[in-house]
Amino acid sequence: QIKDLRATFLSLDENGDGLLTLQEMKEGLEKSGLKEIPPDLKQIMENVDSDGNGVIDYTEFLAATLDQRSYLQEGVCWAAFRIFDLDGNGKISKDELRQVLGNGDVQDMVGGKEGIEDLIKSIDKNGDGEIDFEEFMAMMRGNGLGDDVDTV
């Protein structure tokens, strides 16, 4: 992943100085086949330029692109979370989990009703008996789970 990003950065860095200027970004976007350059490209670059020196170095480029991928992954997880959050209140209850996992084969895989309760307990870090999005994301990323739960 980072190797691909480095190759992208190097291809954009026309003069090889390790810095991307607004002009290099415009030319790179044009070469990649983008017909319309975003009118706010200068503003985007200023936002990415964390040290304010007017150019994007490799570290800033990496931080911005990896951060964007993180947002995209979180968007996919949010869509999955909403499948379980049937009433849309931002939390997954035991009943909602049972309804979504109501298929007998699925319930058997998680150990029936007791398995669903154990699953919630292992993910529910604040102890309110429900899974909020932050807890759901921690589970999806494999952070802070008990040893008995398989992560995605």
GROMACS .gro file of C-alpha atoms in nm:
model
  152
    1GLN     CA    1   0.000   0.000   0.000
    2ILE     CA    2   0.270   0.249   0.100
    3LYS     CA    3   0.488   0.133  -0.190
    4ASP     CA    4   0.205   0.230  -0.430
    5LEU     CA    5   0.167   0.568  -0.262
    6ARG     CA    6   0.542   0.630  -0.287
    7ALA     CA    7   0.531   0.551  -0.658
    8THR     CA    8   0.240   0.792  -0.699
    9PHE     CA    9   0.426   1.064  -0.509
   10LEU     CA   10   0.741   1.015  -0.716
   11SER     CA   11   0.545   1.026  -1.041
   12LEU     CA   12   0.387   1.357  -0.936
   13ASP     CA   13   0.722   1.505  -0.825
   14GLU     CA   14   0.837   1.618  -1.172
   15ASN     CA   15   1.162   1.784  -1.065
   16GLY     CA   16   1.255   1.517  -0.810
   17ASP     CA   17   1.304   1.757  -0.520
   18GLY     CA   18   1.082   1.556  -0.283
   19LEU     CA   19   0.816   1.828  -0.275
   20LEU     CA   20   0.491   1.866  -0.466
   21THR     CA   21   0.395   2.210  -0.588
   22LEU     CA   22   0.048   2.319  -0.698
   23GLN     CA   23   0.172   2.309  -1.059
   24GLU     CA   24   0.304   1.953  -1.023
   25MET     CA   25  -0.027   1.843  -0.873
   26LYS     CA   26  -0.222   2.002  -1.160
   27GLU     CA   27   0.003   1.841  -1.421
   28GLY     CA   28  -0.018   1.503  -1.246
   29LEU     CA   29  -0.397   1.517  -1.237
   30GLU     CA   30  -0.407   1.609  -1.606
   31LYS     CA   31  -0.169   1.322  -1.696
   32SER     CA   32  -0.386   1.079  -1.502
   33GLY     CA   33  -0.674   1.166  -1.733
   34LEU     CA   34  -0.871   1.395  -1.505
   35LYS     CA   35  -1.045   1.634  -1.741
   36GLU     CA   36  -1.147   1.894  -1.483
   37ILE     CA   37  -0.903   2.004  -1.217
   38PRO     CA   38  -1.093   2.069  -0.892
   39PRO     CA   39  -1.134   2.445  -0.853
   40ASP     CA   40  -1.042   2.415  -0.485
   41LEU     CA   41  -0.716   2.226  -0.550
   42LYS     CA   42  -0.514   2.513  -0.400
   43GLN     CA   43  -0.729   2.499  -0.084
   44ILE     CA   44  -0.696   2.120  -0.067
   45MET     CA   45  -0.318   2.152  -0.089
   46GLU     CA   46  -0.314   2.418   0.182
   47ASN     CA   47  -0.511   2.184   0.408
   48VAL     CA   48  -0.266   1.899   0.344
   49ASP     CA   49   0.037   2.128   0.386
   50SER     CA   50   0.064   2.089   0.763
   51ASP     CA   51   0.384   2.289   0.803
   52GLY     CA   52   0.255   2.576   0.584
   53ASN     CA   53   0.560   2.596   0.357
   54GLY     CA   54   0.349   2.603   0.039
   55VAL     CA   55   0.443   2.257  -0.089
   56ILE     CA   56   0.350   1.899   0.000
   57ASP     CA   57   0.632   1.679   0.124
   58TYR     CA   58   0.619   1.299   0.124
   59THR     CA   59   0.511   1.277   0.489
   60GLU     CA   60   0.221   1.518   0.435
   61PHE     CA   61   0.120   1.329   0.119
   62LEU     CA   62   0.125   0.996   0.303
   63ALA     CA   63  -0.071   1.132   0.600
   64ALA     CA   64  -0.339   1.278   0.372
   65THR     CA   65  -0.382   0.970   0.154
   66LEU     CA   66  -0.375   0.718   0.439
   67ASP     CA   67  -0.620   0.934   0.635
   68GLN     CA   68  -0.853   0.934   0.333
   69ARG     CA   69  -0.839   0.554   0.310
   70SER     CA   70  -0.923   0.538   0.679
   71TYR     CA   71  -1.233   0.754   0.620
   72LEU     CA   72  -1.341   0.526   0.336
   73GLN     CA   73  -1.302   0.216   0.551
   74GLU     CA   74  -1.498   0.384   0.828
   75GLY     CA   75  -1.775   0.461   0.576
   76VAL     CA   76  -1.801   0.094   0.486
   77CYS     CA   77  -1.815   0.002   0.855
   78TRP     CA   78  -2.084   0.264   0.915
   79ALA     CA   79  -2.296   0.106   0.640
   80ALA     CA   80  -2.250  -0.236   0.805
   81PHE     CA   81  -2.332  -0.090   1.148
   82ARG     CA   82  -2.661   0.052   1.018
   83ILE     CA   83  -2.769  -0.295   0.904
   84PHE     CA   84  -2.763  -0.406   1.269
   85ASP     CA   85  -2.893  -0.077   1.416
   86LEU     CA   86  -3.254  -0.144   1.313
   87ASP     CA   87  -3.414   0.146   1.503
   88GLY     CA   88  -3.144   0.393   1.396
   89ASN     CA   89  -3.062   0.510   1.749
   90GLY     CA   90  -2.685   0.468   1.704
   91LYS     CA   91  -2.660   0.153   1.915
   92ILE     CA   92  -2.699  -0.219   1.848
   93SER     CA   93  -2.909  -0.390   2.115
   94LYS     CA   94  -2.925  -0.762   2.194
   95ASP     CA   95  -3.269  -0.776   2.030
   96GLU     CA   96  -3.143  -0.608   1.712
   97LEU     CA   97  -2.849  -0.846   1.697
   98ARG     CA   98  -3.084  -1.141   1.746
   99GLN     CA   99  -3.316  -1.015   1.470
  100VAL     CA  100  -3.035  -0.964   1.220
  101LEU     CA  101  -2.867  -1.291   1.315
  102GLY     CA  102  -3.209  -1.459   1.338
  103ASN     CA  103  -3.122  -1.717   1.077
  104GLY     CA  104  -3.077  -2.044   1.267
  105ASP     CA  105  -2.751  -2.129   1.091
  106VAL     CA  106  -2.600  -1.792   1.186
  107GLN     CA  107  -2.721  -1.821   1.546
  108ASP     CA  108  -2.568  -2.168   1.569
  109MET     CA  109  -2.235  -2.024   1.451
  110VAL     CA  110  -2.229  -1.767   1.735
  111GLY     CA  111  -2.353  -2.014   1.996
  112GLY     CA  112  -2.725  -1.938   2.008
  113LYS     CA  113  -2.875  -1.676   2.243
  114GLU     CA  114  -2.595  -1.719   2.496
  115GLY     CA  115  -2.340  -1.666   2.221
  116ILE     CA  116  -2.508  -1.339   2.119
  117GLU     CA  117  -2.497  -1.219   2.481
  118ASP     CA  118  -2.130  -1.319   2.509
  119LEU     CA  119  -2.058  -1.141   2.181
  120ILE     CA  120  -2.219  -0.820   2.307
  121LYS     CA  121  -2.035  -0.842   2.641
  122SER     CA  122  -1.699  -0.882   2.467
  123ILE     CA  123  -1.757  -0.578   2.242
  124ASP     CA  124  -1.951  -0.354   2.485
  125LYS     CA  125  -1.664  -0.165   2.650
  126ASN     CA  126  -1.877   0.093   2.835
  127GLY     CA  127  -2.103  -0.175   2.985
  128ASP     CA  128  -2.437  -0.030   2.876
  129GLY     CA  129  -2.552  -0.359   2.721
  130GLU     CA  130  -2.542  -0.222   2.366
  131ILE     CA  131  -2.280  -0.173   2.096
  132ASP     CA  132  -2.224   0.185   1.981
  133PHE     CA  133  -2.037   0.276   1.663
  134GLU     CA  134  -1.706   0.337   1.843
  135GLU     CA  135  -1.722  -0.011   1.998
  136PHE     CA  136  -1.824  -0.157   1.660
  137MET     CA  137  -1.522   0.008   1.493
  138ALA     CA  138  -1.289  -0.122   1.766
  139MET     CA  139  -1.425  -0.472   1.700
  140MET     CA  140  -1.380  -0.434   1.322
  141ARG     CA  141  -1.022  -0.312   1.369
  142GLY     CA  142  -0.951  -0.587   1.621
  143ASN     CA  143  -0.881  -0.343   1.908
  144GLY     CA  144  -0.957  -0.426   2.267
  145LEU     CA  145  -1.147  -0.751   2.219
  146GLY     CA  146  -1.143  -1.054   2.439
  147ASP     CA  147  -0.938  -1.352   2.326
  148ASP     CA  148  -1.250  -1.554   2.252
  149VAL     CA  149  -1.381  -1.332   1.970
  150ASP     CA  150  -1.266  -1.361   1.611
  151THR     CA  151  -1.216  -1.029   1.434
  152VAL     CA  152  -1.313  -0.944   1.079
   0.00000   0.00000   0.00000
